[in-house]
Structures are given as structure tokens and as C-alpha cells.
PDB file of C-alpha atoms and ligand atoms in Angstrom:
ATOM      1  CA  MET X   1       0.000   0.000   0.000  1.00 86.00           C
ATOM      2  CA  ASN X   2       1.443   3.335  -1.085  1.00 91.00           C
ATOM      3  CA  PHE X   3       0.624   6.422   0.911  1.00 97.00           C
ATOM      4  CA  GLU X   4       2.203   9.339   2.750  1.00 97.00           C
ATOM      5  CA  ILE X   5       1.211  11.419   5.738  1.00 98.00           C
ATOM      6  CA  LYS X   6       0.947  15.040   4.635  1.00 97.00           C
ATOM      7  CA  ASN X   7      -0.249  17.829   6.926  1.00 98.00           C
ATOM      8  CA  ASN X   8      -1.255  15.179   9.462  1.00 98.00           C
ATOM      9  CA  LEU X   9      -3.528  13.431   6.964  1.00 98.00           C
ATOM     10  CA  ILE X  10      -3.119  10.161   5.073  1.00 98.00           C
ATOM     11  CA  ASP X  11      -2.920  11.345   1.484  1.00 98.00           C
ATOM     12  CA  THR X  12      -4.921   8.424   0.074  1.00 97.00           C
ATOM     13  CA  ALA X  13      -7.679   8.574   2.698  1.00 98.00           C
ATOM     14  CA  LYS X  14     -11.138   9.894   2.041  1.00 98.00           C
ATOM     15  CA  ILE X  15     -11.437  12.970   4.270  1.00 98.00           C
ATOM     16  CA  ILE X  16     -14.692  13.594   6.112  1.00 98.00           C
ATOM     17  CA  LYS X  17     -14.232  16.306   8.732  1.00 98.00           C
ATOM     18  CA  SER X  18     -15.598  15.773  12.218  1.00 98.00           C
ATOM     19  CA  PRO X  19     -16.237  18.749  14.499  1.00 98.00           C
ATOM     20  CA  ASN X  20     -15.601  16.454  17.468  1.00 98.00           C
ATOM     21  CA  HIS X  21     -11.954  17.243  18.161  1.00 98.00           C
ATOM     22  CA  SER X  22      -9.800  19.536  20.260  1.00 98.00           C
ATOM     23  CA  GLU X  23      -6.195  20.689  20.623  1.00 98.00           C
ATOM     24  CA  ARG X  24      -3.597  18.357  22.083  1.00 97.00           C
ATOM     25  CA  SER X  25      -1.555  19.445  25.060  1.00 95.00           C
ATOM     26  CA  CYS X  26       1.139  16.773  24.836  1.00 95.00           C
ATOM     27  CA  ALA X  27       2.949  14.534  22.386  1.00 96.00           C
ATOM     28  CA  ILE X  28       1.345  11.459  20.788  1.00 98.00           C
ATOM     29  CA  ASP X  29       2.504   8.231  22.399  1.00 96.00           C
ATOM     30  CA  LEU X  30      -0.222   5.669  21.799  1.00 98.00           C
ATOM     31  CA  ILE X  31      -2.449   4.090  19.143  1.00 98.00           C
ATOM     32  CA  VAL X  32      -5.850   2.805  20.280  1.00 98.00           C
ATOM     33  CA  ILE X  33      -7.665   0.174  18.197  1.00 98.00           C
ATOM     34  CA  HIS X  34     -11.463   0.099  18.303  1.00 98.00           C
ATOM     35  CA  CYS X  35     -14.281  -1.468  16.346  1.00 98.00           C
ATOM     36  CA  ILE X  36     -17.660  -0.018  15.481  1.00 98.00           C
ATOM     37  CA  SER X  37     -20.653  -0.646  13.253  1.00 98.00           C
ATOM     38  CA  LEU X  38     -24.164   0.817  13.402  1.00 98.00           C
ATOM     39  CA  PRO X  39     -26.366  -1.043  13.969  1.00 98.00           C
ATOM     40  CA  GLU X  40     -23.858  -3.528  15.332  1.00 97.00           C
ATOM     41  CA  GLY X  41     -22.908  -6.047  12.652  1.00 97.00           C
ATOM     42  CA  ASN X  42     -24.336  -3.928   9.849  1.00 97.00           C
ATOM     43  CA  PHE X  43     -21.638  -2.645   7.516  1.00 97.00           C
ATOM     44  CA  LEU X  44     -23.084  -1.273   4.296  1.00 90.00           C
ATOM     45  CA  ASN X  45     -24.237   2.151   5.374  1.00 97.00           C
ATOM     46  CA  SER X  46     -23.009   5.618   6.369  1.00 97.00           C
ATOM     47  CA  ASN X  47     -24.209   5.594   9.986  1.00 98.00           C
ATOM     48  CA  VAL X  48     -20.732   5.733  11.549  1.00 98.00           C
ATOM     49  CA  MET X  49     -19.749   8.648   9.325  1.00 98.00           C
ATOM     50  CA  ASP X  50     -23.000  10.365  10.265  1.00 98.00           C
ATOM     51  CA  LEU X  51     -22.384   9.753  13.974  1.00 98.00           C
ATOM     52  CA  PHE X  52     -18.905  11.294  13.802  1.00 98.00           C
ATOM     53  CA  GLN X  53     -20.378  14.348  12.075  1.00 98.00           C
ATOM     54  CA  ASN X  54     -23.193  14.706  14.648  1.00 97.00           C
ATOM     55  CA  LYS X  55     -25.822  14.065  12.010  1.00 97.00           C
ATOM     56  CA  LEU X  56     -26.957  10.526  12.721  1.00 97.00           C
ATOM     57  CA  ASP X  57     -30.740  10.250  12.892  1.00 97.00           C
ATOM     58  CA  CYS X  58     -31.115   8.478  16.221  1.00 96.00           C
ATOM     59  CA  ASN X  59     -34.702   7.477  15.411  1.00 96.00           C
ATOM     60  CA  LYS X  60     -33.427   5.250  12.627  1.00 96.00           C
ATOM     61  CA  HIS X  61     -32.849   2.231  14.848  1.00 97.00           C
ATOM     62  CA  PRO X  62     -33.724   1.365  18.473  1.00 97.00           C
ATOM     63  CA  SER X  63     -30.046   0.794  19.339  1.00 96.00           C
ATOM     64  CA  PHE X  64     -29.231   4.398  18.350  1.00 97.00           C
ATOM     65  CA  LYS X  65     -31.268   5.845  21.226  1.00 95.00           C
ATOM     66  CA  ASN X  66     -28.259   5.990  23.543  1.00 93.00           C
ATOM     67  CA  LEU X  67     -26.208   7.788  20.891  1.00 96.00           C
ATOM     68  CA  GLU X  68     -28.267  10.940  21.073  1.00 93.00           C
ATOM     69  CA  ASP X  69     -26.122  13.974  21.964  1.00 92.00           C
ATOM     70  CA  LEU X  70     -22.999  11.814  21.942  1.00 95.00           C
ATOM     71  CA  LYS X  71     -20.041  13.765  20.520  1.00 97.00           C
ATOM     72  CA  VAL X  72     -17.454  11.290  19.329  1.00 98.00           C
ATOM     73  CA  SER X  73     -14.947  10.787  16.554  1.00 98.00           C
ATOM     74  CA  ALA X  74     -11.812   8.866  15.654  1.00 98.00           C
ATOM     75  CA  HIS X  75      -8.852   9.780  13.506  1.00 98.00           C
ATOM     76  CA  LEU X  76      -9.368   6.850  11.147  1.00 98.00           C
ATOM     77  CA  PHE X  77     -12.141   4.474  10.168  1.00 98.00           C
ATOM     78  CA  ILE X  78     -10.983   1.428   8.208  1.00 98.00           C
ATOM     79  CA  ARG X  79     -13.880  -0.156   6.362  1.00 98.00           C
ATOM     80  CA  ARG X  80     -14.325  -3.871   5.623  1.00 98.00           C
ATOM     81  CA  ASN X  81     -12.973  -3.369   2.091  1.00 98.00           C
ATOM     82  CA  GLY X  82      -9.864  -1.548   3.334  1.00 97.00           C
ATOM     83  CA  GLU X  83     -11.054   1.957   2.511  1.00 98.00           C
ATOM     84  CA  ILE X  84      -9.621   4.543   4.918  1.00 98.00           C
ATOM     85  CA  ILE X  85     -11.689   7.495   6.045  1.00 98.00           C
ATOM     86  CA  GLN X  86      -9.987  10.188   8.110  1.00 98.00           C
ATOM     87  CA  PHE X  87     -12.099  12.456  10.316  1.00 98.00           C
ATOM     88  CA  VAL X  88      -9.531  14.359  12.387  1.00 98.00           C
ATOM     89  CA  PRO X  89      -5.910  15.337  11.539  1.00 98.00           C
ATOM     90  CA  PHE X  90      -3.414  13.447  13.693  1.00 98.00           C
ATOM     91  CA  ASP X  91      -2.085  16.586  15.395  1.00 98.00           C
ATOM     92  CA  LYS X  92      -5.547  17.212  16.873  1.00 98.00           C
ATOM     93  CA  CYS X  93      -7.204  15.235  19.627  1.00 98.00           C
ATOM     94  CA  ALA X  94     -10.097  13.022  18.415  1.00 98.00           C
ATOM     95  CA  TRP X  95     -12.772  11.968  20.909  1.00 98.00           C
ATOM     96  CA  HIS X  96     -12.613   8.182  20.765  1.00 98.00           C
ATOM     97  CA  ALA X  97     -11.430   6.831  24.114  1.00 98.00           C
ATOM     98  CA  GLY X  98     -13.707   8.476  26.686  1.00 97.00           C
ATOM     99  CA  GLU X  99     -12.777   7.959  30.312  1.00 97.00           C
ATOM    100  CA  SER X 100      -9.574   5.949  30.068  1.00 98.00           C
ATOM    101  CA  SER X 101      -6.144   5.378  31.497  1.00 98.00           C
ATOM    102  CA  PHE X 102      -2.845   4.038  30.178  1.00 98.00           C
ATOM    103  CA  ASN X 103       0.227   3.560  32.405  1.00 96.00           C
ATOM    104  CA  ASP X 104      -1.382   5.738  35.084  1.00 96.00           C
ATOM    105  CA  ARG X 105      -2.085   8.562  32.643  1.00 97.00           C
ATOM    106  CA  GLY X 106      -5.754   9.511  32.272  1.00 97.00           C
ATOM    107  CA  ASN X 107      -7.576  11.061  29.292  1.00 97.00           C
ATOM    108  CA  CYS X 108      -5.915   8.946  26.629  1.00 98.00           C
ATOM    109  CA  ASN X 109      -7.457  11.030  23.836  1.00 98.00           C
ATOM    110  CA  ASN X 110      -4.880  13.687  24.569  1.00 98.00           C
ATOM    111  CA  PHE X 111      -1.892  11.517  23.677  1.00 98.00           C
ATOM    112  CA  SER X 112      -3.352   8.908  21.331  1.00 98.00           C
ATOM    113  CA  ILE X 113      -4.468   8.243  17.790  1.00 98.00           C
ATOM    114  CA  GLY X 114      -7.791   6.401  17.545  1.00 98.00           C
ATOM    115  CA  ILE X 115      -8.356   3.864  14.779  1.00 98.00           C
ATOM    116  CA  GLU X 116     -11.836   2.398  14.339  1.00 98.00           C
ATOM    117  CA  LEU X 117     -12.147  -0.830  12.386  1.00 98.00           C
ATOM    118  CA  GLU X 118     -15.537  -1.334  10.816  1.00 98.00           C
ATOM    119  CA  GLY X 119     -16.725  -4.419  12.641  1.00 98.00           C
ATOM    120  CA  THR X 120     -18.118  -5.965  15.772  1.00 98.00           C
ATOM    121  CA  VAL X 121     -16.707  -7.843  18.737  1.00 98.00           C
ATOM    122  CA  GLN X 122     -18.699 -10.854  17.459  1.00 97.00           C
ATOM    123  CA  LYS X 123     -16.875 -11.315  14.186  1.00 97.00           C
ATOM    124  CA  GLU X 124     -13.492 -11.673  12.475  1.00 98.00           C
ATOM    125  CA  PHE X 125     -12.050  -8.630  10.768  1.00 98.00           C
ATOM    126  CA  THR X 126     -11.220  -8.822   7.061  1.00 98.00           C
ATOM    127  CA  ASP X 127      -7.824  -9.518   5.472  1.00 98.00           C
ATOM    128  CA  LYS X 128      -8.081  -6.136   3.750  1.00 98.00           C
ATOM    129  CA  GLN X 129      -8.388  -4.429   7.125  1.00 98.00           C
ATOM    130  CA  TYR X 130      -5.171  -6.015   8.422  1.00 98.00           C
ATOM    131  CA  GLU X 131      -3.437  -5.235   5.113  1.00 97.00           C
ATOM    132  CA  VAL X 132      -4.259  -1.566   5.595  1.00 97.00           C
ATOM    133  CA  LEU X 133      -3.920  -1.378   9.379  1.00 98.00           C
ATOM    134  CA  ASN X 134      -0.346  -2.722   9.452  1.00 97.00           C
ATOM    135  CA  PRO X 135       1.298  -0.190   7.111  1.00 97.00           C
ATOM    136  CA  VAL X 136      -0.761   2.604   8.677  1.00 98.00           C
ATOM    137  CA  ILE X 137       0.501   1.712  12.156  1.00 97.00           C
ATOM    138  CA  LEU X 138       4.093   1.456  10.878  1.00 96.00           C
ATOM    139  CA  LYS X 139       3.894   4.865   9.245  1.00 97.00           C
ATOM    140  CA  LEU X 140       2.253   6.476  12.283  1.00 97.00           C
ATOM    141  CA  LYS X 141       4.910   5.014  14.568  1.00 96.00           C
ATOM    142  CA  GLU X 142       7.715   6.490  12.522  1.00 94.00           C
ATOM    143  CA  GLU X 143       6.001   9.827  11.927  1.00 97.00           C
ATOM    144  CA  TYR X 144       4.946  10.465  15.538  1.00 97.00           C
ATOM    145  CA  LYS X 145       7.403   8.354  17.579  1.00 93.00           C
ATOM    146  CA  ILE X 146       4.628   6.174  18.975  1.00 95.00           C
ATOM    147  CA  ASN X 147       5.641   3.382  21.334  1.00 91.00           C
ATOM    148  CA  HIS X 148       2.447   1.519  22.165  1.00 97.00           C
ATOM    149  CA  VAL X 149      -0.553   0.001  20.376  1.00 97.00           C
ATOM    150  CA  VAL X 150      -3.466  -1.100  22.569  1.00 98.00           C
ATOM    151  CA  GLY X 151      -7.153  -1.919  22.342  1.00 98.00           C
ATOM    152  CA  HIS X 152      -9.914   0.278  23.735  1.00 98.00           C
ATOM    153  CA  SER X 153     -10.602  -2.512  26.242  1.00 98.00           C
ATOM    154  CA  ASP X 154      -7.035  -2.125  27.579  1.00 98.00           C
ATOM    155  CA  ILE X 155      -7.490   1.521  28.525  1.00 98.00           C
ATOM    156  CA  ALA X 156     -11.163   1.383  29.651  1.00 98.00           C
ATOM    157  CA  PRO X 157     -11.532  -2.202  30.898  1.00 97.00           C
ATOM    158  CA  ASP X 158     -14.616  -1.524  33.024  1.00 97.00           C
ATOM    159  CA  ARG X 159     -16.598  -0.013  30.168  1.00 97.00           C
ATOM    160  CA  LYS X 160     -15.314  -1.301  26.850  1.00 98.00           C
ATOM    161  CA  ILE X 161     -14.661  -4.648  25.191  1.00 98.00           C
ATOM    162  CA  ASP X 162     -13.620  -3.565  21.706  1.00 98.00           C
ATOM    163  CA  PRO X 163     -11.889  -4.513  19.462  1.00 98.00           C
ATOM    164  CA  GLY X 164     -12.851  -7.848  21.066  1.00 98.00           C
ATOM    165  CA  PRO X 165     -11.718 -11.468  21.001  1.00 98.00           C
ATOM    166  CA  HIS X 166     -11.764 -11.728  17.198  1.00 98.00           C
ATOM    167  CA  PHE X 167      -9.166  -9.026  16.728  1.00 98.00           C
ATOM    168  CA  ASP X 168      -5.959 -10.952  16.022  1.00 98.00           C
ATOM    169  CA  TRP X 169      -3.057  -9.144  17.708  1.00 97.00           C
ATOM    170  CA  GLU X 170      -0.684 -11.720  16.186  1.00 97.00           C
ATOM    171  CA  ARG X 171      -1.430 -10.275  12.774  1.00 96.00           C
ATOM    172  CA  LEU X 172      -0.013  -6.885  13.696  1.00 94.00           C
ATOM    173  CA  ASN X 173       3.612  -6.068  12.827  1.00 82.00           C
ATOM    174  CA  ASP X 174       5.911  -7.598  15.475  1.00 64.00           C
TER     175      ASP X 174
HETATM  176 ZN1   ZN N   1     -13.877   1.792  21.249  1.00 53.32          ZN
END
């Protein structure tokens, strides 16, 4: 996969801006892997993009009721077919982790990059997703001197279980 990071954006990504971001107050040190699909397990729609732009119609599905007024985002969303969508430039803080802690540091959003894989904790991820995720992580590590890659469940274990048991950590670089 051939791509560069220019102005804190992946140059081959589709850019959809999310208003749900803020300034960082420290250096990036961490990548957080998540998974999401809306409704869960349903992949062929724009609901996640709508959610990250605060324009999801929460009457569309009963499971969306608890998403009302939620202001969230991630830097990247990697779809089942390997398409990358970027919502927030890497130098800004995306709102993906919520209440969280890594190595005794709270508010992980401030020092992390959030990557959402289109998926569910119930299901394998696609080969295409790993084929995209690996070079993206490599490039982010070299560009931003990142030392750690964790799952959302590692930094918010009481609240979150994503990316879940079907995410294969062995398939990540080293
Ligand atoms: Zn998550």
C-alpha cells in the first residue's frame, strides 16, 4: 500500500471532517484500536460517518437511542474493504477513548491516535483491514514516535470490550 502522511492526513484517505476534536496538550505516544458498526454487525451504510459528524438520525434504529447527543470521533475508520476514512488530523485530539487510562495517565485522547475498524466484537475482521492497518501503524509510529498500540478494552476495561476477542493481535507487525 502506497501512501504518505501530509499535513497530518493520510494522502490516500477519504477525508470527512468531524467537528468532534480539540487541541492536544502533549505529544502522541499511543495508538488505540477500536471497532464499530451501526447497527452492530451492519456494515453497508453511512451511519458511523453520520455519527462522527453529529448528524446521525437516532430514530433510525432502536439501538441508536443511547447515541443521542454523543459527541465522538476517531482519527481513522478502516472499512471492511480496506477503505480509509480520516475524520480528524493526527495533530488534533479526536474523541474516541472516553474515560480511560494508560500507564497511570488519564484522558488517553490527549496523547493517542484512535483507529476504528468497521466491525463488531462478534466477528473476524477482514484480510483487507489487516493489510491496511499494518502499514498505517508502521507509518504512524515512525512519523509520531509512537511506542504503544493497545485496544480500547485495555485503557477502559470496566466499560469497553472492543476490538474484542476476534481481533488478532498476532497479525499486527511484530
Ligand atoms: Zn472503542
